[in-house]
């Protein structure tokens, strides 16, 4: 199973250090076959010791240059970062990242050999239109994306389930993952959206779920490790 923690705009450099130290100790009991990723804020990127991979929540598709406020490859290389989240709904929505921009970023980091956790997810109004509308919407988020990329991991995160405390139902996850798995030729597929210690076992036992991408419930090392060890 894959367990990914997305801190978003939470934690500082200092608190990330403490978190990771704590997690490192707790993860000694983890199944060696499980993989853990941590996406701290950019200010906390660094080399850390432990059985997990540090990735970046975002970056600009350039080595360096005049892109005020962004970080590029040069800044990521300093910490040997080789993993990135692309297409998260918060970036699509609040940072106005269009599918075209997302695809451009994907191609750039693919060419650089990055492991990419590529996020897709539908808003509530699409979910309410029914399964066909959901699949049509989700598949359109693969426009310009090389599904054949060997270092691709897909994360399905229904927007209405992100940070709301209300995860999708087992049936919704199961049906959507089954259909998505066919479309992405069986690439690893994570579920995200209000995953927490109380529902982790149920979610990771669904066929077609290869892991989880966790926001809120990952902010506490105790709660995140509880999920990894569940
Ligand atoms: P959540 O966020 O766990 O707080 O719902 C998930 C995500 O956005 O990756």
Tab-separated table of N, CA, C and O in Angstrom, residues 51-162:
chain	number	residue	atom	x	y	z
A	51	UNK	N	12.310	5.859	6.535
A	51	UNK	CA	11.799	4.976	5.493
A	51	UNK	C	10.592	5.607	4.786
A	51	UNK	O	9.467	5.133	4.900
A	52	UNK	N	10.846	6.737	4.129
A	52	UNK	CA	9.783	7.436	3.396
A	52	UNK	C	10.442	8.309	2.345
A	52	UNK	O	11.655	8.508	2.363
A	53	UNK	N	9.632	8.818	1.442
A	53	UNK	CA	10.143	9.688	0.388
A	53	UNK	C	9.554	11.079	0.583
A	53	UNK	O	8.357	11.213	0.831
A	54	UNK	N	10.413	12.082	0.470
A	54	UNK	CA	9.931	13.460	0.558
A	54	UNK	C	9.665	13.958	-0.861
A	54	UNK	O	10.498	13.792	-1.752
A	55	UNK	N	8.494	14.536	-1.054
A	55	UNK	CA	8.156	15.081	-2.369
A	55	UNK	C	7.741	16.529	-2.246
A	55	UNK	O	7.538	17.042	-1.145
A	56	UNK	N	7.618	17.186	-3.382
A	56	UNK	CA	7.179	18.576	-3.372
A	56	UNK	C	5.704	18.671	-3.779
A	56	UNK	O	5.259	17.931	-4.657
A	57	UNK	N	4.986	19.566	-3.132
A	57	UNK	CA	3.549	19.731	-3.429
A	57	UNK	C	3.344	20.409	-4.779
A	57	UNK	O	2.280	20.336	-5.368
A	58	UNK	N	4.376	21.112	-5.220
A	58	UNK	CA	4.268	21.867	-6.456
A	58	UNK	C	5.651	22.350	-6.858
A	58	UNK	O	6.570	22.366	-6.040
A	59	UNK	N	5.800	22.740	-8.102
A	59	UNK	CA	7.016	23.415	-8.566
A	59	UNK	C	6.702	24.000	-9.931
A	59	UNK	O	5.732	23.595	-10.587
A	60	UNK	N	7.524	24.930	-10.342
A	60	UNK	CA	7.353	25.544	-11.658
A	60	UNK	C	8.124	24.711	-12.683
A	60	UNK	O	9.230	24.251	-12.392
A	61	UNK	N	7.550	24.475	-13.851
A	61	UNK	CA	8.255	23.651	-14.841
A	61	UNK	C	9.418	24.392	-15.506
A	61	UNK	O	9.353	24.765	-16.676
A	62	UNK	N	10.474	24.614	-14.743
A	62	UNK	CA	11.689	25.255	-15.271
A	62	UNK	C	12.841	24.871	-14.364
A	62	UNK	O	12.629	24.520	-13.203
A	63	UNK	N	14.057	24.953	-14.895
A	63	UNK	CA	15.217	24.683	-14.046
A	63	UNK	C	15.408	25.811	-13.055
A	63	UNK	O	15.642	25.597	-11.872
A	64	UNK	N	15.304	27.016	-13.559
A	64	UNK	CA	15.415	28.230	-12.753
A	64	UNK	C	14.958	29.363	-13.666
A	64	UNK	O	14.600	29.111	-14.816
A	65	UNK	N	14.985	30.571	-13.199
A	65	UNK	CA	14.596	31.679	-14.074
A	65	UNK	C	13.775	32.728	-13.352
A	65	UNK	O	13.724	32.771	-12.123
A	66	UNK	N	13.125	33.581	-14.143
A	66	UNK	CA	12.379	34.714	-13.591
A	66	UNK	C	10.921	34.317	-13.389
A	66	UNK	O	10.049	34.640	-14.199
A	67	UNK	N	10.656	33.563	-12.323
A	67	UNK	CA	9.291	33.112	-12.010
A	67	UNK	C	9.034	33.435	-10.543
A	67	UNK	O	9.123	32.549	-9.675
A	68	UNK	N	8.811	34.678	-10.271
A	68	UNK	CA	8.697	35.179	-8.899
A	68	UNK	C	7.771	34.332	-8.027
A	68	UNK	O	6.635	34.072	-8.417
A	69	UNK	N	8.305	33.917	-6.917
A	69	UNK	CA	7.500	33.174	-5.953
A	69	UNK	C	7.474	31.673	-6.167
A	69	UNK	O	6.906	30.951	-5.357
A	70	UNK	N	8.082	31.221	-7.259
A	70	UNK	CA	8.037	29.782	-7.566
A	70	UNK	C	9.371	29.114	-7.226
A	70	UNK	O	10.392	29.785	-7.087
A	71	UNK	N	9.357	27.796	-7.145
A	71	UNK	CA	10.614	27.067	-7.064
A	71	UNK	C	10.719	26.160	-8.283
A	71	UNK	O	9.698	25.718	-8.827
A	72	UNK	N	11.932	25.915	-8.737
A	72	UNK	CA	12.157	25.089	-9.924
A	72	UNK	C	13.056	23.904	-9.589
A	72	UNK	O	13.298	23.596	-8.421
A	73	UNK	N	13.549	23.285	-10.648
A	73	UNK	CA	14.374	22.084	-10.473
A	73	UNK	C	15.631	22.323	-9.647
A	73	UNK	O	16.016	21.490	-8.849
A	74	UNK	N	16.248	23.484	-9.877
A	74	UNK	CA	17.502	23.769	-9.185
A	74	UNK	C	17.298	23.738	-7.670
A	74	UNK	O	18.139	23.217	-6.931
A	75	UNK	N	16.182	24.298	-7.212
A	75	UNK	CA	15.902	24.333	-5.773
A	75	UNK	C	15.554	22.932	-5.249
A	75	UNK	O	15.881	22.577	-4.119
A	76	UNK	N	14.893	22.133	-6.095
A	76	UNK	CA	14.505	20.781	-5.670
A	76	UNK	C	15.717	19.844	-5.653
A	76	UNK	O	15.848	18.992	-4.771
A	77	UNK	N	16.600	20.046	-6.634
A	77	UNK	CA	17.803	19.200	-6.730
A	77	UNK	C	18.658	19.299	-5.473
A	77	UNK	O	19.313	18.339	-5.075
A	78	UNK	N	18.650	20.482	-4.858
A	78	UNK	CA	19.473	20.689	-3.665
A	78	UNK	C	19.119	19.663	-2.584
A	78	UNK	O	19.950	19.287	-1.761
A	79	UNK	N	17.852	19.230	-2.587
A	79	UNK	CA	17.406	18.280	-1.561
A	79	UNK	C	17.097	16.905	-2.161
A	79	UNK	O	16.429	16.087	-1.535
A	80	UNK	N	17.570	16.693	-3.382
A	80	UNK	CA	17.354	15.419	-4.078
A	80	UNK	C	15.879	15.041	-4.163
A	80	UNK	O	15.523	13.862	-4.056
A	81	UNK	N	15.030	16.024	-4.339
A	81	UNK	CA	13.591	15.756	-4.488
A	81	UNK	C	13.356	15.221	-5.902
A	81	UNK	O	13.813	15.804	-6.882
A	82	UNK	N	12.643	14.099	-5.988
A	82	UNK	CA	12.379	13.481	-7.284
A	82	UNK	C	10.917	13.052	-7.390
A	82	UNK	O	10.564	12.158	-8.167
A	83	UNK	N	10.083	13.629	-6.548
A	83	UNK	CA	8.664	13.262	-6.508
A	83	UNK	C	7.834	14.536	-6.412
A	83	UNK	O	8.174	15.432	-5.637
A	84	UNK	N	6.761	14.588	-7.190
A	84	UNK	CA	5.930	15.801	-7.201
A	84	UNK	C	4.446	15.448	-7.274
A	84	UNK	O	4.074	14.436	-7.879
A	85	UNK	N	3.640	16.301	-6.649
A	85	UNK	CA	2.177	16.200	-6.790
A	85	UNK	C	1.796	17.138	-7.930
A	85	UNK	O	2.204	18.297	-7.931
A	86	UNK	N	1.010	16.670	-8.863
A	86	UNK	CA	0.553	17.539	-9.956
A	86	UNK	C	-0.953	17.388	-10.104
A	86	UNK	O	-1.501	16.291	-9.963
A	87	UNK	N	-1.634	18.505	-10.354
A	87	UNK	CA	-3.067	18.474	-10.658
A	87	UNK	C	-3.987	18.471	-9.454
A	87	UNK	O	-5.192	18.223	-9.590
A	88	UNK	N	-3.443	18.768	-8.258
A	88	UNK	CA	-4.328	18.768	-7.086
A	88	UNK	C	-5.473	19.770	-7.308
A	88	UNK	O	-5.257	20.853	-7.837
A	89	UNK	N	-6.656	19.407	-6.853
A	89	UNK	CA	-7.839	20.258	-7.115
A	89	UNK	C	-7.690	21.659	-6.508
A	89	UNK	O	-8.233	22.624	-7.046
A	90	UNK	N	-6.941	21.766	-5.416
A	90	UNK	CA	-6.767	23.104	-4.834
A	90	UNK	C	-5.936	23.991	-5.752
A	90	UNK	O	-6.170	25.192	-5.854
A	91	UNK	N	-4.972	23.419	-6.443
A	91	UNK	CA	-4.192	24.208	-7.391
A	91	UNK	C	-5.010	24.503	-8.646
A	91	UNK	O	-4.935	25.582	-9.203
A	92	UNK	N	-5.786	23.521	-9.068
A	92	UNK	CA	-6.636	23.775	-10.246
A	92	UNK	C	-7.620	24.900	-9.922
A	92	UNK	O	-7.864	25.788	-10.734
A	93	UNK	N	-8.180	24.858	-8.700
A	93	UNK	CA	-9.216	25.822	-8.354
A	93	UNK	C	-8.662	27.175	-7.905
A	93	UNK	O	-8.988	28.206	-8.476
A	94	UNK	N	-7.781	27.184	-6.869
A	94	UNK	CA	-7.344	28.480	-6.314
A	94	UNK	C	-6.221	29.125	-7.105
A	94	UNK	O	-6.048	30.328	-7.069
A	95	UNK	N	-5.411	28.313	-7.764
A	95	UNK	CA	-4.294	28.881	-8.509
A	95	UNK	C	-4.597	28.887	-10.015
A	95	UNK	O	-3.697	29.126	-10.820
A	96	UNK	N	-5.845	28.602	-10.347
A	96	UNK	CA	-6.298	28.629	-11.742
A	96	UNK	C	-5.439	27.799	-12.682
A	96	UNK	O	-5.151	28.225	-13.803
A	97	UNK	N	-4.985	26.645	-12.230
A	97	UNK	CA	-4.202	25.789	-13.117
A	97	UNK	C	-5.157	25.067	-14.070
A	97	UNK	O	-5.962	24.238	-13.651
A	98	UNK	N	-5.060	25.419	-15.333
A	98	UNK	CA	-5.913	24.792	-16.343
A	98	UNK	C	-5.352	23.413	-16.681
A	98	UNK	O	-4.201	23.112	-16.359
A	99	UNK	N	-6.148	22.614	-17.383
A	99	UNK	CA	-5.677	21.292	-17.800
A	99	UNK	C	-4.421	21.427	-18.663
A	99	UNK	O	-3.493	20.630	-18.565
A	100	UNK	N	-4.392	22.485	-19.483
A	100	UNK	CA	-3.241	22.707	-20.357
A	100	UNK	C	-1.971	22.949	-19.519
A	100	UNK	O	-0.910	22.377	-19.788
A	101	UNK	N	-2.101	23.782	-18.495
A	101	UNK	CA	-0.947	24.093	-17.625
A	101	UNK	C	-0.498	22.849	-16.847
A	101	UNK	O	0.695	22.587	-16.690
A	102	UNK	N	-1.494	22.111	-16.371
A	102	UNK	CA	-1.209	20.899	-15.609
A	102	UNK	C	-0.451	19.900	-16.496
A	102	UNK	O	0.540	19.303	-16.087
A	103	UNK	N	-0.908	19.776	-17.741
A	103	UNK	CA	-0.282	18.834	-18.678
A	103	UNK	C	1.147	19.270	-19.016
A	103	UNK	O	2.058	18.437	-19.152
A	104	UNK	N	1.338	20.564	-19.110
A	104	UNK	CA	2.670	21.111	-19.420
A	104	UNK	C	3.635	20.789	-18.264
A	104	UNK	O	4.767	20.365	-18.461
A	105	UNK	N	3.127	20.973	-17.052
A	105	UNK	CA	3.930	20.678	-15.867
A	105	UNK	C	4.256	19.180	-15.822
A	105	UNK	O	5.376	18.779	-15.541
A	106	UNK	N	3.257	18.386	-16.131
A	106	UNK	CA	3.435	16.927	-16.133
A	106	UNK	C	4.553	16.536	-17.100
A	106	UNK	O	5.464	15.791	-16.757
A	107	UNK	N	4.486	17.050	-18.331
A	107	UNK	CA	5.481	16.691	-19.356
A	107	UNK	C	6.878	17.094	-18.919
A	107	UNK	O	7.843	16.348	-19.123
A	108	UNK	N	6.984	18.273	-18.318
A	108	UNK	CA	8.294	18.752	-17.879
A	108	UNK	C	8.890	17.810	-16.830
A	108	UNK	O	10.031	17.359	-16.946
A	109	UNK	N	8.100	17.483	-15.821
A	109	UNK	CA	8.641	16.649	-14.738
A	109	UNK	C	8.788	15.187	-15.166
A	109	UNK	O	9.641	14.469	-14.654
A	110	UNK	N	7.994	14.775	-16.122
A	110	UNK	CA	8.174	13.441	-16.700
A	110	UNK	C	9.530	13.377	-17.407
A	110	UNK	O	10.299	12.427	-17.222
A	111	UNK	N	9.823	14.393	-18.196
A	111	UNK	CA	11.101	14.424	-18.921
A	111	UNK	C	12.277	14.435	-17.946
A	111	UNK	O	13.373	13.990	-18.271
A	112	UNK	N	12.043	14.946	-16.744
A	112	UNK	CA	13.103	14.982	-15.725
A	112	UNK	C	13.135	13.704	-14.891
A	112	UNK	O	13.888	13.605	-13.919
A	113	UNK	N	12.280	12.750	-15.224
A	113	UNK	CA	12.295	11.458	-14.534
A	113	UNK	C	11.662	11.465	-13.155
A	113	UNK	O	11.905	10.571	-12.335
A	114	UNK	N	10.850	12.474	-12.883
A	114	UNK	CA	10.186	12.546	-11.569
A	114	UNK	C	9.112	11.476	-11.430
A	114	UNK	O	8.449	11.103	-12.399
A	115	UNK	N	8.934	11.040	-10.201
A	115	UNK	CA	7.788	10.214	-9.870
A	115	UNK	C	6.636	11.220	-9.693
A	115	UNK	O	6.786	12.211	-8.979
A	116	UNK	N	5.526	10.976	-10.368
A	116	UNK	CA	4.437	11.959	-10.345
A	116	UNK	C	3.187	11.359	-9.713
A	116	UNK	O	2.690	10.322	-10.168
A	117	UNK	N	2.697	12.000	-8.668
A	117	UNK	CA	1.375	11.633	-8.150
A	117	UNK	C	0.415	12.621	-8.784
A	117	UNK	O	0.434	13.830	-8.495
A	118	UNK	N	-0.357	12.120	-9.726
A	118	UNK	CA	-1.220	12.970	-10.527
A	118	UNK	C	-2.656	12.903	-10.006
A	118	UNK	O	-3.257	11.829	-9.959
A	119	UNK	N	-3.165	14.061	-9.582
A	119	UNK	CA	-4.492	14.096	-8.934
A	119	UNK	C	-5.619	14.473	-9.891
A	119	UNK	O	-5.480	15.396	-10.700
A	120	UNK	N	-6.705	13.758	-9.742
A	120	UNK	CA	-7.922	14.057	-10.495
A	120	UNK	C	-9.095	13.995	-9.516
A	120	UNK	O	-8.974	13.393	-8.442
A	121	UNK	N	-10.201	14.617	-9.881
A	121	UNK	CA	-11.365	14.558	-8.994
A	121	UNK	C	-12.468	15.458	-9.486
A	121	UNK	O	-12.200	16.503	-10.091
A	122	UNK	N	-13.708	15.046	-9.234
A	122	UNK	CA	-14.848	15.809	-9.742
A	122	UNK	C	-15.504	16.640	-8.636
A	122	UNK	O	-15.494	16.255	-7.474
A	123	UNK	N	-16.107	17.794	-9.022
A	123	UNK	CA	-16.869	18.575	-8.048
A	123	UNK	C	-18.235	17.920	-7.781
A	123	UNK	O	-18.654	17.036	-8.531
A	124	UNK	N	-18.897	18.393	-6.733
A	124	UNK	CA	-20.165	17.799	-6.325
A	124	UNK	C	-21.231	17.837	-7.428
A	124	UNK	O	-21.958	16.861	-7.636
A	125	UNK	N	-21.288	18.955	-8.146
A	125	UNK	CA	-22.363	19.053	-9.162
A	125	UNK	C	-22.208	17.989	-10.255
A	125	UNK	O	-23.198	17.564	-10.850
A	126	UNK	N	-20.996	17.563	-10.500
A	126	UNK	CA	-20.779	16.499	-11.493
A	126	UNK	C	-21.166	15.154	-10.876
A	126	UNK	O	-21.843	14.334	-11.503
A	127	UNK	N	-20.769	14.929	-9.627
A	127	UNK	CA	-21.126	13.661	-8.950
A	127	UNK	C	-22.646	13.500	-8.938
A	127	UNK	O	-23.171	12.408	-9.133
A	128	UNK	N	-23.340	14.616	-8.735
A	128	UNK	CA	-24.815	14.543	-8.659
A	128	UNK	C	-25.466	14.223	-9.999
A	128	UNK	O	-26.615	13.821	-10.059
A	129	UNK	N	-24.717	14.402	-11.079
A	129	UNK	CA	-25.261	14.083	-12.413
A	129	UNK	C	-25.193	12.592	-12.715
A	129	UNK	O	-25.711	12.137	-13.720
A	130	UNK	N	-24.452	11.858	-11.897
A	130	UNK	CA	-24.379	10.408	-12.103
A	130	UNK	C	-23.020	9.931	-12.566
A	130	UNK	O	-22.130	10.731	-12.915
A	131	UNK	N	-22.874	8.616	-12.579
A	131	UNK	CA	-21.582	7.972	-12.801
A	131	UNK	C	-20.957	8.281	-14.167
A	131	UNK	O	-19.753	8.511	-14.283
A	132	UNK	N	-21.819	8.322	-15.180
A	132	UNK	CA	-21.288	8.569	-16.526
A	132	UNK	C	-20.652	9.950	-16.620
A	132	UNK	O	-19.565	10.112	-17.193
A	133	UNK	N	-21.333	10.928	-16.023
A	133	UNK	CA	-20.806	12.305	-16.019
A	133	UNK	C	-19.501	12.364	-15.233
A	133	UNK	O	-18.555	13.057	-15.633
A	134	UNK	N	-19.438	11.618	-14.144
A	134	UNK	CA	-18.220	11.595	-13.322
A	134	UNK	C	-17.058	11.064	-14.151
A	134	UNK	O	-15.982	11.667	-14.226
A	135	UNK	N	-17.279	9.927	-14.816
A	135	UNK	CA	-16.186	9.318	-15.582
A	135	UNK	C	-15.748	10.204	-16.742
A	135	UNK	O	-14.558	10.321	-17.024
A	136	UNK	N	-16.711	10.835	-17.364
A	136	UNK	CA	-16.376	11.725	-18.481
A	136	UNK	C	-15.490	12.880	-17.976
A	136	UNK	O	-14.488	13.235	-18.592
A	137	UNK	N	-15.876	13.421	-16.827
A	137	UNK	CA	-15.125	14.519	-16.226
A	137	UNK	C	-13.710	14.066	-15.844
A	137	UNK	O	-12.720	14.715	-16.172
A	138	UNK	N	-13.631	12.925	-15.194
A	138	UNK	CA	-12.326	12.430	-14.734
A	138	UNK	C	-11.417	12.112	-15.920
A	138	UNK	O	-10.226	12.450	-15.910
A	139	UNK	N	-11.972	11.500	-16.948
A	139	UNK	CA	-11.131	11.135	-18.095
A	139	UNK	C	-10.620	12.378	-18.820
A	139	UNK	O	-9.514	12.375	-19.364
A	140	UNK	N	-11.406	13.467	-18.755
A	140	UNK	CA	-10.952	14.701	-19.416
A	140	UNK	C	-9.737	15.282	-18.676
A	140	UNK	O	-8.983	16.077	-19.229
A	141	UNK	N	-9.543	14.879	-17.429
A	141	UNK	CA	-8.378	15.368	-16.683
A	141	UNK	C	-7.102	14.597	-17.052
A	141	UNK	O	-6.033	14.855	-16.497
A	142	UNK	N	-7.232	13.676	-18.018
A	142	UNK	CA	-6.037	13.010	-18.555
A	142	UNK	C	-5.636	13.600	-19.901
A	142	UNK	O	-4.710	13.111	-20.535
A	143	UNK	N	-6.326	14.658	-20.326
A	143	UNK	CA	-5.966	15.298	-21.595
A	143	UNK	C	-4.519	15.796	-21.514
A	143	UNK	O	-4.166	16.539	-20.593
A	144	UNK	N	-3.708	15.387	-22.454
A	144	UNK	CA	-2.312	15.842	-22.493
A	144	UNK	C	-1.400	15.121	-21.521
A	144	UNK	O	-0.231	15.470	-21.380
A	145	UNK	N	-1.944	14.122	-20.809
A	145	UNK	CA	-1.153	13.397	-19.813
A	145	UNK	C	-0.739	12.035	-20.375
A	145	UNK	O	-1.578	11.304	-20.909
A	146	UNK	N	0.525	11.691	-20.252
A	146	UNK	CA	1.011	10.402	-20.733
A	146	UNK	C	0.721	9.320	-19.688
A	146	UNK	O	1.483	9.134	-18.740
A	147	UNK	N	-0.382	8.631	-19.899
A	147	UNK	CA	-0.808	7.603	-18.939
A	147	UNK	C	0.183	6.435	-18.903
A	147	UNK	O	0.274	5.710	-17.923
A	148	UNK	N	0.961	6.293	-19.973
A	148	UNK	CA	1.922	5.197	-20.045
A	148	UNK	C	3.193	5.448	-19.242
A	148	UNK	O	4.045	4.566	-19.139
A	149	UNK	N	3.326	6.649	-18.665
A	149	UNK	CA	4.559	6.982	-17.942
A	149	UNK	C	4.774	6.004	-16.787
A	149	UNK	O	3.901	5.832	-15.937
A	150	UNK	N	5.953	5.401	-16.753
A	150	UNK	CA	6.159	4.309	-15.776
A	150	UNK	C	6.244	4.799	-14.327
A	150	UNK	O	6.056	4.021	-13.399
A	151	UNK	N	6.522	6.091	-14.136
A	151	UNK	CA	6.603	6.580	-12.750
A	151	UNK	C	5.355	7.363	-12.355
A	151	UNK	O	5.410	8.309	-11.579
A	152	UNK	N	4.240	6.967	-12.951
A	152	UNK	CA	2.968	7.649	-12.663
A	152	UNK	C	2.179	6.908	-11.593
A	152	UNK	O	2.023	5.683	-11.645
A	153	UNK	N	1.696	7.681	-10.622
A	153	UNK	CA	0.740	7.179	-9.633
A	153	UNK	C	-0.447	8.128	-9.751
A	153	UNK	O	-0.261	9.343	-9.794
A	154	UNK	N	-1.650	7.595	-9.836
A	154	UNK	CA	-2.824	8.466	-9.946
A	154	UNK	C	-3.513	8.539	-8.587
A	154	UNK	O	-3.568	7.547	-7.856
A	155	UNK	N	-4.010	9.730	-8.238
A	155	UNK	CA	-4.795	9.875	-7.000
A	155	UNK	C	-6.186	10.382	-7.369
A	155	UNK	O	-6.313	11.469	-7.948
A	156	UNK	N	-7.184	9.579	-7.054
A	156	UNK	CA	-8.563	10.012	-7.278
A	156	UNK	C	-9.067	10.673	-5.997
A	156	UNK	O	-9.153	10.028	-4.949
A	157	UNK	N	-9.394	11.960	-6.109
A	157	UNK	CA	-9.850	12.707	-4.938
A	157	UNK	C	-11.093	13.514	-5.281
A	157	UNK	O	-10.995	14.618	-5.838
A	158	UNK	N	-12.273	12.975	-4.970
A	158	UNK	CA	-13.488	13.754	-5.235
A	158	UNK	C	-13.435	15.060	-4.429
A	158	UNK	O	-13.181	15.028	-3.222
A	159	UNK	N	-13.622	16.175	-5.111
A	159	UNK	CA	-13.435	17.490	-4.468
A	159	UNK	C	-14.353	17.659	-3.260
A	159	UNK	O	-13.955	18.216	-2.239
A	160	UNK	N	-15.549	17.138	-3.359
A	160	UNK	CA	-16.528	17.279	-2.276
A	160	UNK	C	-16.149	16.465	-1.041
A	160	UNK	O	-16.779	16.607	0.014
A	161	UNK	N	-15.148	15.623	-1.168
A	161	UNK	CA	-14.730	14.812	-0.015
A	161	UNK	C	-13.443	15.346	0.605
A	161	UNK	O	-13.009	14.871	1.644
A	162	UNK	N	-12.839	16.354	-0.039
A	162	UNK	CA	-11.557	16.865	0.459
A	162	UNK	C	-11.777	17.857	1.601
A	162	UNK	O	-12.455	18.874	1.426
